[in-house]
Short mmCIF file of C-alpha atoms and ligand atoms in Angstrom, two decimals:
data_model
loop_
_atom_site.label_atom_id
_atom_site.label_comp_id
_atom_site.label_asym_id
_atom_site.label_seq_id
_atom_site.Cartn_x
_atom_site.Cartn_y
_atom_site.Cartn_z
CA MET C 1 69.87 91.65 97.35
CA LYS C 2 70.42 89.84 100.65
CA VAL C 3 73.32 90.75 102.89
CA LEU C 4 74.85 88.77 105.75
CA ILE C 5 76.76 90.56 108.50
CA ILE C 6 78.95 88.34 110.67
CA GLY C 7 79.26 89.43 114.29
CA GLY C 8 77.23 90.77 117.16
CA GLY C 9 78.83 93.99 118.38
CA GLY C 10 78.40 97.71 117.86
CA ARG C 11 80.30 97.66 114.59
CA GLU C 12 77.97 94.96 113.25
CA HIS C 13 74.87 96.87 114.31
CA ALA C 14 76.18 99.88 112.38
CA LEU C 15 77.08 97.74 109.33
CA ALA C 16 73.63 96.11 109.36
CA TRP C 17 71.84 99.45 109.79
CA LYS C 18 73.85 100.99 106.96
CA CYS C 19 73.29 98.07 104.55
CA ALA C 20 69.57 97.97 105.41
CA SER C 21 69.29 101.63 104.40
CA SER C 22 70.15 100.71 100.80
CA ALA C 23 67.18 100.53 98.42
CA ARG C 24 68.76 97.54 96.65
CA VAL C 25 68.90 95.49 99.86
CA THR C 26 65.82 93.44 100.66
CA GLU C 27 67.08 91.90 103.88
CA VAL C 28 70.10 91.93 106.17
CA ILE C 29 70.82 88.84 108.23
CA VAL C 30 73.09 89.21 111.24
CA ALA C 31 74.87 86.24 112.79
CA PRO C 32 74.43 86.32 115.71
CA GLY C 33 73.50 90.02 116.16
CA ASN C 34 72.30 91.68 119.36
CA ALA C 35 69.18 93.39 120.73
CA GLY C 36 69.89 96.42 118.51
CA THR C 37 69.94 94.47 115.25
CA LEU C 38 66.90 92.50 116.45
CA HIS C 39 64.82 95.69 116.42
CA GLU C 40 66.25 97.24 113.24
CA PRO C 41 63.89 97.41 110.23
CA LYS C 42 64.75 94.94 107.39
CA VAL C 43 67.24 93.17 109.70
CA ARG C 44 66.95 89.64 111.08
CA ASN C 45 69.19 87.92 113.64
CA VAL C 46 70.14 84.29 113.12
CA ASN C 47 71.61 82.35 115.99
CA VAL C 48 74.88 81.24 114.37
CA SER C 49 78.05 82.21 116.19
CA ALA C 50 80.55 84.50 114.43
CA GLU C 51 83.18 81.81 114.95
CA ASP C 52 81.19 78.88 113.56
CA VAL C 53 82.72 78.98 110.08
CA PRO C 54 80.92 75.90 108.63
CA GLY C 55 77.66 77.16 110.15
CA LEU C 56 78.13 80.56 108.50
CA VAL C 57 78.85 79.03 105.08
CA ALA C 58 75.75 76.85 105.43
CA LEU C 59 73.67 79.87 106.46
CA ALA C 60 74.85 81.98 103.50
CA ARG C 61 74.04 79.10 101.12
CA ALA C 62 70.64 78.29 102.61
CA GLU C 63 69.58 81.95 102.64
CA ARG C 64 71.02 82.64 99.17
CA VAL C 65 73.03 85.56 100.52
CA ASP C 66 74.50 87.81 97.81
CA LEU C 67 77.09 89.61 99.91
CA THR C 68 78.66 88.86 103.30
CA ILE C 69 80.58 91.41 105.34
CA VAL C 70 82.70 90.12 108.21
CA GLY C 71 82.76 92.37 111.29
CA PRO C 72 85.14 90.93 113.92
CA GLU C 73 88.72 89.72 113.60
CA ALA C 74 88.35 86.23 115.07
CA PRO C 75 86.51 84.67 112.09
CA LEU C 76 88.87 86.45 109.66
CA VAL C 77 91.93 85.11 111.44
CA ALA C 78 90.23 81.68 111.47
CA GLY C 79 89.86 81.83 107.66
CA VAL C 80 86.14 82.47 107.19
CA VAL C 81 86.76 84.30 103.90
CA ASP C 82 88.82 81.40 102.50
CA GLU C 83 85.87 79.07 103.20
CA PHE C 84 83.34 81.44 101.61
CA ILE C 85 85.54 81.73 98.51
CA LYS C 86 85.77 77.92 98.29
CA ALA C 87 81.99 77.77 98.46
CA GLY C 88 81.71 80.35 95.65
CA LEU C 89 80.21 82.98 97.96
CA LYS C 90 81.02 86.71 97.92
CA CYS C 91 82.52 87.74 101.22
CA PHE C 92 84.18 91.07 102.00
CA GLY C 93 87.20 90.68 104.25
CA PRO C 94 90.81 89.48 104.07
CA GLU C 95 91.70 85.81 103.78
CA ARG C 96 93.46 84.02 106.60
CA ALA C 97 97.01 84.75 105.40
CA PRO C 98 96.78 88.58 105.24
CA ALA C 99 94.57 88.61 108.37
CA GLN C 100 97.74 87.66 110.27
CA LEU C 101 98.43 91.39 110.20
CA GLU C 102 96.06 91.50 113.13
CA GLY C 103 96.44 87.96 114.42
CA SER C 104 100.15 88.28 115.12
CA LYS C 105 101.94 91.43 116.21
CA ALA C 106 105.27 89.63 115.69
CA PHE C 107 104.29 88.96 112.04
CA THR C 108 103.24 92.58 111.59
CA LYS C 109 106.42 94.06 113.03
CA GLU C 110 108.48 91.87 110.70
CA PHE C 111 106.25 92.85 107.75
CA LEU C 112 106.63 96.56 108.56
CA ARG C 113 110.40 96.25 108.85
CA ARG C 114 110.65 94.33 105.58
CA HIS C 115 108.62 96.91 103.67
CA GLY C 116 110.18 99.99 105.25
CA ILE C 117 106.95 101.20 106.88
CA PRO C 118 107.60 103.44 109.92
CA THR C 119 107.03 101.80 113.32
CA ALA C 120 108.58 101.64 116.80
CA SER C 121 111.84 99.71 117.18
CA TYR C 122 111.25 96.38 118.88
CA ALA C 123 112.35 92.90 119.86
CA THR C 124 110.32 89.69 120.00
CA PHE C 125 110.65 87.09 122.77
CA THR C 126 109.28 83.77 123.94
CA ARG C 127 109.61 82.45 127.48
CA GLU C 128 112.74 80.58 126.37
CA THR C 129 114.47 83.52 124.67
CA PHE C 130 113.38 86.30 127.04
CA GLU C 131 116.25 88.50 128.24
CA PRO C 132 115.36 90.76 131.17
CA ALA C 133 118.71 92.48 130.52
CA TYR C 134 117.38 93.67 127.14
CA VAL C 135 114.53 95.44 128.92
CA ARG C 136 116.93 97.05 131.38
CA ARG C 137 118.96 98.53 128.52
CA GLN C 138 115.92 100.30 126.97
CA ARG C 139 114.58 103.76 127.62
CA LEU C 140 111.46 104.11 129.77
CA PRO C 141 108.54 103.93 129.52
CA ILE C 142 108.54 100.77 127.45
CA VAL C 143 105.66 98.92 125.79
CA VAL C 144 104.97 95.20 126.31
CA LYS C 145 102.54 93.47 123.96
CA ALA C 146 101.12 89.96 123.76
CA SER C 147 101.65 89.00 120.10
CA GLY C 148 98.29 87.30 119.53
CA LEU C 149 94.70 88.49 119.77
CA ALA C 150 93.85 89.82 123.24
CA ALA C 151 90.70 91.89 122.62
CA GLY C 152 92.63 95.16 122.82
CA LYS C 153 93.89 94.36 126.30
CA GLY C 154 97.28 92.75 125.66
CA VAL C 155 99.27 96.00 125.66
CA VAL C 156 100.95 97.42 128.77
CA ILE C 157 102.94 100.63 128.92
CA ALA C 158 105.43 99.99 131.71
CA GLU C 159 106.99 102.88 133.59
CA THR C 160 109.76 100.77 135.15
CA ALA C 161 111.94 97.94 133.86
CA ASP C 162 110.79 95.73 136.77
CA SER C 163 107.13 96.13 135.86
CA ALA C 164 107.89 95.51 132.14
CA ILE C 165 109.70 92.29 133.04
CA ALA C 166 106.89 91.19 135.38
CA THR C 167 104.32 91.95 132.65
CA ALA C 168 106.18 89.94 130.03
CA GLN C 169 106.55 87.06 132.49
CA SER C 170 102.85 87.03 133.31
CA MET C 171 102.10 86.97 129.56
CA PHE C 172 104.46 83.99 129.13
CA ALA C 173 102.74 82.37 132.12
CA GLY C 174 99.42 82.42 130.28
CA GLN C 175 97.63 85.65 131.25
CA PHE C 176 96.34 85.88 127.67
CA GLY C 177 96.55 82.16 126.92
CA GLU C 178 98.24 81.32 123.62
CA SER C 179 98.22 85.00 122.61
CA GLY C 180 101.01 85.74 125.10
CA ARG C 181 103.31 82.90 124.05
CA VAL C 182 105.21 85.44 121.96
CA VAL C 183 105.73 88.93 123.38
CA VAL C 184 106.77 92.06 121.48
CA ILE C 185 108.67 94.67 123.49
CA GLU C 186 108.87 98.01 121.78
CA GLU C 187 109.94 101.58 122.13
CA PHE C 188 107.36 104.01 123.53
CA LEU C 189 106.35 106.55 120.89
CA PRO C 190 105.19 110.01 121.87
CA GLY C 191 102.62 111.77 119.70
CA GLU C 192 98.93 111.73 118.94
CA GLU C 193 97.10 108.63 117.79
CA ALA C 194 94.76 108.38 114.86
CA SER C 195 92.88 105.54 113.26
CA PHE C 196 93.18 105.35 109.50
CA ILE C 197 90.78 102.97 107.83
CA VAL C 198 90.63 102.06 104.17
CA MET C 199 88.88 99.59 101.93
CA ALA C 200 91.20 97.59 99.70
CA ASP C 201 90.62 95.24 96.77
CA GLY C 202 94.04 93.60 96.63
CA LYS C 203 95.46 96.46 94.61
CA HIS C 204 93.47 99.68 94.93
CA ILE C 205 92.78 101.65 98.09
CA LEU C 206 89.70 103.67 99.00
CA PRO C 207 90.37 105.68 102.17
CA LEU C 208 87.36 106.11 104.45
CA ALA C 209 86.68 109.28 106.45
CA THR C 210 89.29 109.89 109.13
CA SER C 211 88.56 109.09 112.75
CA GLN C 212 90.10 109.02 116.17
CA ASP C 213 89.20 106.94 119.18
CA HIS C 214 89.77 106.96 122.92
CA LYS C 215 91.33 103.75 124.19
CA ARG C 216 91.63 104.59 127.88
CA LEU C 217 88.77 104.00 130.30
CA GLN C 218 88.75 107.36 132.03
CA ASP C 219 88.51 111.04 131.16
CA GLY C 220 91.74 112.73 130.17
CA ASP C 221 92.97 109.46 128.58
CA ARG C 222 93.77 107.91 131.95
CA GLY C 223 93.09 104.47 133.41
CA PRO C 224 93.42 101.07 131.75
CA ASN C 225 93.36 100.44 128.01
CA THR C 226 90.04 99.22 126.63
CA GLY C 227 88.64 98.15 123.28
CA GLY C 228 87.66 101.82 122.82
CA MET C 229 85.46 104.21 124.84
CA GLY C 230 84.42 106.55 122.05
CA ALA C 231 85.37 107.82 118.61
CA TYR C 232 84.68 110.65 116.24
CA SER C 233 85.04 111.51 112.59
CA PRO C 234 86.64 113.48 111.03
CA ALA C 235 89.86 113.60 113.07
CA PRO C 236 91.41 117.04 112.76
CA VAL C 237 94.82 115.55 113.68
CA VAL C 238 94.80 113.95 110.22
CA THR C 239 95.46 117.11 108.24
CA GLU C 240 95.76 116.93 104.47
CA THR C 241 99.52 116.59 104.81
CA ILE C 242 99.26 113.78 107.37
CA HIS C 243 96.59 112.09 105.24
CA ALA C 244 98.94 112.12 102.24
CA ARG C 245 101.84 110.83 104.37
CA ILE C 246 99.76 107.94 105.77
CA MET C 247 98.64 106.97 102.25
CA GLU C 248 102.16 107.16 100.80
CA GLU C 249 104.22 105.84 103.73
CA VAL C 250 101.80 103.30 105.25
CA MET C 251 98.80 102.24 103.17
CA LYS C 252 100.27 102.05 99.68
CA PRO C 253 103.44 100.18 100.75
CA ALA C 254 101.31 97.87 102.94
CA ILE C 255 98.86 96.90 100.17
CA ARG C 256 101.73 96.62 97.65
CA GLY C 257 103.81 94.64 100.15
CA LEU C 258 101.01 92.19 100.90
CA ALA C 259 100.45 91.59 97.19
CA ALA C 260 104.20 91.16 96.67
CA ASP C 261 104.30 88.68 99.57
CA GLY C 262 101.63 86.60 97.81
CA MET C 263 98.71 87.53 100.06
CA PRO C 264 96.73 90.30 98.37
CA TYR C 265 94.49 92.11 100.82
CA THR C 266 90.76 92.61 100.26
CA GLY C 267 88.68 94.09 103.04
CA PHE C 268 88.75 96.88 105.55
CA LEU C 269 92.27 97.63 106.71
CA TYR C 270 92.76 99.67 109.82
CA ALA C 271 96.07 101.22 110.78
CA GLY C 272 96.49 102.53 114.31
CA VAL C 273 99.03 105.29 113.78
CA MET C 274 101.02 107.37 116.24
CA ILE C 275 101.76 110.67 114.57
CA ALA C 276 105.12 111.88 115.81
CA PRO C 277 105.51 115.55 116.66
CA GLU C 278 107.35 116.07 113.34
CA GLY C 279 104.61 114.23 111.41
CA THR C 280 105.96 110.71 110.83
CA PRO C 281 103.03 108.24 110.85
CA ASN C 282 104.37 105.33 112.91
CA VAL C 283 102.23 102.20 112.74
CA LEU C 284 101.21 100.89 116.17
CA GLU C 285 99.05 98.12 114.82
CA PHE C 286 97.04 96.90 111.91
CA ASN C 287 93.55 95.55 112.32
CA CYS C 288 92.10 93.43 109.57
CA ARG C 289 88.58 94.81 109.98
CA PHE C 290 86.65 97.99 110.52
CA GLY C 291 87.30 99.58 113.93
CA ASP C 292 84.88 99.42 116.81
CA PRO C 293 83.77 102.06 117.87
CA GLU C 294 85.08 103.98 114.79
CA THR C 295 82.61 102.21 112.48
CA GLN C 296 79.62 103.77 114.22
CA PRO C 297 80.51 107.47 113.66
CA ILE C 298 82.13 106.79 110.26
CA LEU C 299 79.05 105.00 108.88
CA MET C 300 76.79 107.77 110.25
CA ARG C 301 78.69 110.03 107.82
CA LEU C 302 78.79 107.70 104.82
CA ARG C 303 76.32 108.77 102.15
CA SER C 304 77.35 106.20 99.55
CA ASP C 305 75.83 102.73 99.46
CA LEU C 306 78.23 100.47 101.40
CA THR C 307 77.06 97.38 99.50
CA VAL C 308 78.09 99.05 96.22
CA LEU C 309 81.55 99.82 97.62
CA CYS C 310 81.99 96.24 98.92
CA GLU C 311 80.90 94.74 95.60
CA ALA C 312 83.27 97.04 93.70
CA ALA C 313 86.09 95.87 95.98
CA LEU C 314 85.25 92.21 95.46
CA ALA C 315 85.38 92.82 91.70
CA GLY C 316 88.80 94.54 91.99
CA ARG C 317 87.29 97.85 90.83
CA LEU C 318 87.67 100.05 93.90
CA ASP C 319 89.43 102.60 91.69
CA THR C 320 86.13 103.20 89.87
CA VAL C 321 84.02 104.21 92.90
CA ARG C 322 83.99 107.12 95.29
CA ALA C 323 82.79 107.42 98.85
CA GLU C 324 80.59 110.44 99.57
CA TRP C 325 80.57 111.84 103.09
CA ASP C 326 78.22 113.94 105.16
CA PRO C 327 80.29 117.07 105.87
CA ARG C 328 79.05 117.10 109.46
CA ALA C 329 81.08 115.58 112.29
CA ALA C 330 79.91 112.41 114.03
CA LEU C 331 80.87 111.42 117.55
CA GLY C 332 80.14 108.18 119.41
CA VAL C 333 80.25 107.66 123.17
CA VAL C 334 80.61 104.09 124.41
CA MET C 335 78.48 103.14 127.42
CA ALA C 336 80.13 100.21 129.18
CA ALA C 337 78.98 97.77 131.84
CA ALA C 338 80.04 97.74 135.49
CA GLY C 339 83.51 96.24 135.83
CA TYR C 340 84.65 96.90 132.25
CA PRO C 341 87.40 96.32 131.05
CA ASP C 342 87.89 93.48 133.57
CA ASP C 343 85.17 91.12 134.76
CA VAL C 344 81.94 92.67 133.60
CA ARG C 345 78.55 92.29 135.16
CA LYS C 346 75.86 91.12 132.75
CA GLY C 347 72.09 91.09 132.97
CA ASP C 348 71.37 94.66 134.12
CA VAL C 349 68.17 96.13 132.66
CA ILE C 350 68.84 99.08 130.35
CA GLU C 351 66.37 101.93 130.90
CA GLY C 352 65.61 104.85 128.62
CA LEU C 353 66.14 103.33 125.16
CA ASP C 354 62.62 104.33 124.08
CA ARG C 355 63.20 107.90 125.12
CA ALA C 356 66.59 107.97 123.39
CA ALA C 357 64.91 106.74 120.20
CA THR C 358 62.91 110.00 120.10
CA LEU C 359 66.06 112.15 120.28
CA PRO C 360 68.37 113.11 117.40
CA GLY C 361 71.34 110.80 116.81
CA LYS C 362 71.49 107.03 116.87
CA VAL C 363 72.15 104.44 119.57
CA PHE C 364 74.05 101.40 118.31
CA HIS C 365 73.97 98.29 120.46
CA ALA C 366 76.99 96.13 121.24
CA GLY C 367 76.78 93.81 124.27
CA THR C 368 72.99 93.67 124.63
CA ARG C 369 70.41 90.91 124.76
CA ALA C 370 66.63 91.02 124.53
CA GLN C 371 64.61 89.14 127.13
CA ALA C 372 60.91 89.35 127.93
CA GLY C 373 60.49 92.74 126.29
CA LYS C 374 63.47 94.23 128.07
CA VAL C 375 67.01 94.92 126.87
CA LEU C 376 69.74 93.61 129.16
CA THR C 377 73.47 94.30 129.32
CA HIS C 378 75.36 91.34 127.89
CA GLY C 379 78.98 92.39 127.44
CA GLY C 380 81.65 94.96 128.31
CA ARG C 381 80.84 97.64 125.80
CA VAL C 382 77.06 97.81 125.80
CA LEU C 383 76.00 100.76 123.63
CA CYS C 384 77.53 103.45 121.46
CA ALA C 385 75.52 106.68 121.31
CA VAL C 386 76.33 108.66 118.17
CA GLY C 387 75.54 112.31 117.52
CA LEU C 388 76.00 114.43 114.40
CA GLY C 389 76.75 118.14 114.30
CA SER C 390 78.24 120.94 112.29
CA THR C 391 81.23 120.80 114.67
CA VAL C 392 82.68 118.03 116.85
CA ARG C 393 81.40 120.02 119.84
CA ALA C 394 77.85 119.96 118.45
CA ALA C 395 78.10 116.26 117.64
CA GLN C 396 79.35 115.66 121.18
CA ALA C 397 76.35 117.53 122.65
CA GLU C 398 73.95 115.39 120.59
CA ALA C 399 75.70 112.16 121.64
CA TYR C 400 75.60 113.05 125.35
CA GLY C 401 71.91 113.93 124.96
CA LEU C 402 71.39 110.25 124.14
CA VAL C 403 73.74 109.04 126.88
CA ASP C 404 71.89 111.07 129.50
CA ALA C 405 68.58 109.51 128.51
CA ILE C 406 69.85 105.97 129.14
CA SER C 407 70.87 104.26 132.36
CA TRP C 408 71.52 100.99 134.14
CA PRO C 409 73.25 100.14 137.41
CA GLY C 410 77.00 100.66 137.21
CA VAL C 411 77.05 102.16 133.69
CA GLN C 412 80.42 103.71 132.83
CA CYS C 413 81.25 106.21 130.12
CA ARG C 414 83.71 108.97 129.46
CA ARG C 415 82.39 112.52 129.57
CA ASP C 416 85.12 114.01 127.39
CA VAL C 417 84.97 112.07 124.11
CA GLY C 418 86.33 114.31 121.35
CA TYR C 419 88.15 116.74 123.62
CA ARG C 420 91.29 116.86 121.46
CA ALA C 421 89.28 117.71 118.35
CA ILE C 422 87.18 120.26 120.24
CA ALA C 423 90.35 121.95 121.48
CA ARG C 424 91.29 122.50 117.83
CA GLU C 425 87.92 124.06 116.96
CA PRO C 426 87.40 127.81 117.20
CA ALA C 427 85.85 128.74 120.60
CA GLY C 428 82.06 128.78 120.49
CA GLY C 429 82.16 126.79 117.22
P1 AMP Q 501 97.99 98.34 120.03
O1 AMP Q 501 96.99 97.27 120.31
O2 AMP Q 501 99.32 97.80 119.62
O3 AMP Q 501 97.48 99.41 119.10
O4 AMP Q 501 98.18 99.11 121.39
C1 AMP Q 501 97.07 99.61 122.12
C2 AMP Q 501 97.34 101.03 122.58
O5 AMP Q 501 98.55 101.10 123.34
C3 AMP Q 501 97.57 101.97 121.43
O6 AMP Q 501 96.37 102.43 120.92
C4 AMP Q 501 98.40 103.06 122.09
O7 AMP Q 501 97.58 103.94 122.82
C5 AMP Q 501 99.25 102.31 123.06
N1 AMP Q 501 100.55 101.97 122.44
C6 AMP Q 501 100.84 100.84 121.79
N2 AMP Q 501 102.12 100.83 121.35
C7 AMP Q 501 102.65 102.00 121.73
C8 AMP Q 501 103.94 102.61 121.57
N3 AMP Q 501 104.95 101.97 120.96
N4 AMP Q 501 104.13 103.84 122.08
C9 AMP Q 501 103.13 104.48 122.72
N5 AMP Q 501 101.90 103.97 122.92
C10 AMP Q 501 101.65 102.75 122.44
#
C-alpha cells in the first residue's frame, strides 16, 4: 500500500519512518517533508504544501494513495479531511468541525464546561468586552491565552494584573493576528503536566503510550514557552490510577460529547492535562493531532503497525485492535535554531549527522532543508534526537550521545530532558 503523510516537521518524519517500516507499505510520500524524510528509505518528498488542500487531494488521487495521515493542525482546522472524504479518499484525522477543539480555545472551554470535563475556571473576552477589572479581581498568577492557533506561543502566565492586562491588550492589538481576537483568561493551575494521546474512531478510544514533554526553553522548566523542547515515554506521572481517571473523566466524555454534539471525532486526540496534587486531571488544551515532539519517542516504542491501527480507526473498529509497546523508555531532545522561539536564524550548516547515524538511537528532522549535499537549518525546532533505554535515565544518555555528535552555530537544547521522570526512578537505575 501507498501512504501519504501531510506535513514537514519532526512528527511527520517519525510518522513516515514508522509507516515505511511496515512490510505492507511499498512507499510513503511526504508533502512537503524535510531533509530527514528525503533520506529515509522507501520515503519520497513531494513539494506540495501541507496547507494546499486542493493540491493534496490531487496528489493523493494521482499517486493512488491508500491511506493519508495528517500531521499538523493547520490543514485539519482548514478541513483537509472533509475534502479527502468528499473525494472518496481514506484520511486519518478529524474533520473541520471537531478540529475546532484545537482551533479555538474559547470553543474548547465551552465544550469542556458543557460536558463536565475538569478544567480551569475562565472568562472569554474580545477587545470590545474586555474588563481589566475582572483581571484585578482574580488570584495571581493568571493565565492569558490567544483563542486561535498561535504555534504554542499564545499563552502567557502573568505574575501581576498589570502584565496580564497588557498581554491581553497586545493580543487584541494583533500580536497573534486573528488568533488573538478572542482571549481566554483563566485560573492558574498548580500541578504536573502530562500529555495524553489517544486514537479515536468516532466512538472507540485506543490510548497510546503515555508521555510528557518540556514546554519551556531552558533547563529547570524556565524561560519562554515553546512548541516543546523534548519529550519522553512512558510518563511515570501517569500512574495506573491517573491513567484510569484521564480515560474516565476526560477522554470518554470528550469522545462521547463530540459524537453527541454531532461531530464525531476520528484521529489522534491529544489532551494536555495538569494533574492537580490530589489527582484531578484538569484539561489545559486539546490538540487535534499527534504531539510534536511526543510523536518521536512514542513511535520509537510502538511495535504495532501504525497503518493497521489507522485503517482500523477509519473502519470504526478501533475496539478490535491493540497497540503493542516496547517496554523500554524513549526520550527525545529537541535541538533548536539560534533565536528560537522568537525570530530564528535559518541556513546554518548542520554538522555531525553522519556520525550520529552510526550511534544508537534515531535523529528525526524537523526544520531542515537539503542543499548541495549539506543539511541546513530551516526552522525553529531543527532536530529531535531520540534514545531508548531500560530506564528514562538510560534513554536520556543515548539521546544526549546523539545530541553531542551534532552541531551548528547557535544550536540550543535543554540538558535536563526527563529530569522529573528520572527523579522518580531508583538511584543508579
Ligand atoms: P496551552 O497551549 O493552553 O496548553 O498552554 C501552554 C502551556 O502553558 C501549558 O503547557 C502549561 O505549561 C501552561 N498553562 C496553560 N494554562 C495553564 C493554567 N491554567 N495553569 C497553569 N499553567 C498553564
